[in-house]
Short mmCIF file of C-alpha atoms in Angstrom, two decimals:
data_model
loop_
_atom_site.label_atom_id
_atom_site.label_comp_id
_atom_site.label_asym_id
_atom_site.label_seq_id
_atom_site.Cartn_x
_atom_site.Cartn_y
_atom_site.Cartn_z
CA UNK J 1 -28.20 11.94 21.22
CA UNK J 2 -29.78 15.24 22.68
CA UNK J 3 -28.29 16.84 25.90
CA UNK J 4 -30.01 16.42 29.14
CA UNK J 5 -30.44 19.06 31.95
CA UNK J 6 -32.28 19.50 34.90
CA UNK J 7 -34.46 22.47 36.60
CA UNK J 8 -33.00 23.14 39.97
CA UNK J 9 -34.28 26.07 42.86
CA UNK J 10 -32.27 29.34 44.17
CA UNK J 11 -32.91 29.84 47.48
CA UNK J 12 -30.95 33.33 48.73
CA UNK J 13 -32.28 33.22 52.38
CA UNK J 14 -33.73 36.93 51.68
CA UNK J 15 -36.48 37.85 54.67
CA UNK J 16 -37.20 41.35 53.46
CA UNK J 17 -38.66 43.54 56.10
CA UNK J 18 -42.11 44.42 54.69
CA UNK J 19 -43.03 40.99 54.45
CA UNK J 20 -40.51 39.49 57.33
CA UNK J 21 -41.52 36.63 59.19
CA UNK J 22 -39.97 35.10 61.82
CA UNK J 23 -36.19 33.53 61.49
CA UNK J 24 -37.33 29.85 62.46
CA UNK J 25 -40.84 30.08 60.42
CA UNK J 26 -38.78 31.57 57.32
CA UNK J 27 -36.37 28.71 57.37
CA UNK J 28 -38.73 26.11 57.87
CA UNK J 29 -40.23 27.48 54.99
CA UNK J 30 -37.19 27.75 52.80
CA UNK J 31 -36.61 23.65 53.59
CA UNK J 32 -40.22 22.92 52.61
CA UNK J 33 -39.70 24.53 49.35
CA UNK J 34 -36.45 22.94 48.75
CA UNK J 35 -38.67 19.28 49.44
CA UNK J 36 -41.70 20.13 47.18
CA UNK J 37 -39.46 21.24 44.41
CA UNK J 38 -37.47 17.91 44.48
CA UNK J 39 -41.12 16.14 44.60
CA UNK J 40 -41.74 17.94 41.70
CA UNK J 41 -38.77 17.05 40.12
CA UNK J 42 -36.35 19.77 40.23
CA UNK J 43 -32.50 17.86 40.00
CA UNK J 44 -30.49 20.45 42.63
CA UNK J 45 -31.07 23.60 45.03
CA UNK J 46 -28.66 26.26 44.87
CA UNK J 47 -27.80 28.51 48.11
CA UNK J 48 -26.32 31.67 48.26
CA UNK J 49 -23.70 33.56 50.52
CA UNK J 50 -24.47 37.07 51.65
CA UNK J 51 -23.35 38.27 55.07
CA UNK J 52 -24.45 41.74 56.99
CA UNK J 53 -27.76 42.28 54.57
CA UNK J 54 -30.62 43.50 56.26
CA UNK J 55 -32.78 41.74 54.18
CA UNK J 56 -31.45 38.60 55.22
CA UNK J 57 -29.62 37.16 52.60
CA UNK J 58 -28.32 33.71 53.83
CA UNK J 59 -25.40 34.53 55.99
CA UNK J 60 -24.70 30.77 56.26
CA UNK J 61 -25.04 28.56 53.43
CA UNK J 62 -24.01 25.35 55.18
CA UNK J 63 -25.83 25.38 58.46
CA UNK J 64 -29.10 25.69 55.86
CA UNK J 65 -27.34 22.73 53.51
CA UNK J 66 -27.08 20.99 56.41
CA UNK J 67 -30.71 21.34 56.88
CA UNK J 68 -31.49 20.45 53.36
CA UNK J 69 -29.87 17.25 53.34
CA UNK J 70 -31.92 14.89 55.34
CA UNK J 71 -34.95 16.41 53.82
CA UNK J 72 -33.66 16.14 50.27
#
């Protein structure tokens, strides 16, 4: 019997600021991709921790999991 695996996402909050947006548009964004990559099959999303960044790196990887959940 062969092994199984599935293809998940990485989403590490980053909002660099060349191409920043703003916070609410680039988390609303974030969420979408985590819901079109599910559609498309992907079997988990994986969030990162990364405080004091100025790029943004998710300071808060449950408050966006929290977010996730409903929508996944």
């Amino acid at each position: 019997m062969g092994a199984t695996f599935g293809i998940g996402v990485f989403l590490d909050g980053r909002n660099p600021p060349l191409w920043a947006r703003p916070w609410p548009d680039h988390y609303r964004w974030q969420l979408d991709v985590a819901g079109t990559a599910e559609v498309l099959g992907a079997a988990s999303v994986w969030l990162t921790e990364h405080s004091r960044f100025a790029a943004g790196y998710l300071p808060q990887p449950l408050g966006l999991g929290g977010g996730l959940a409903p929508r996944t």
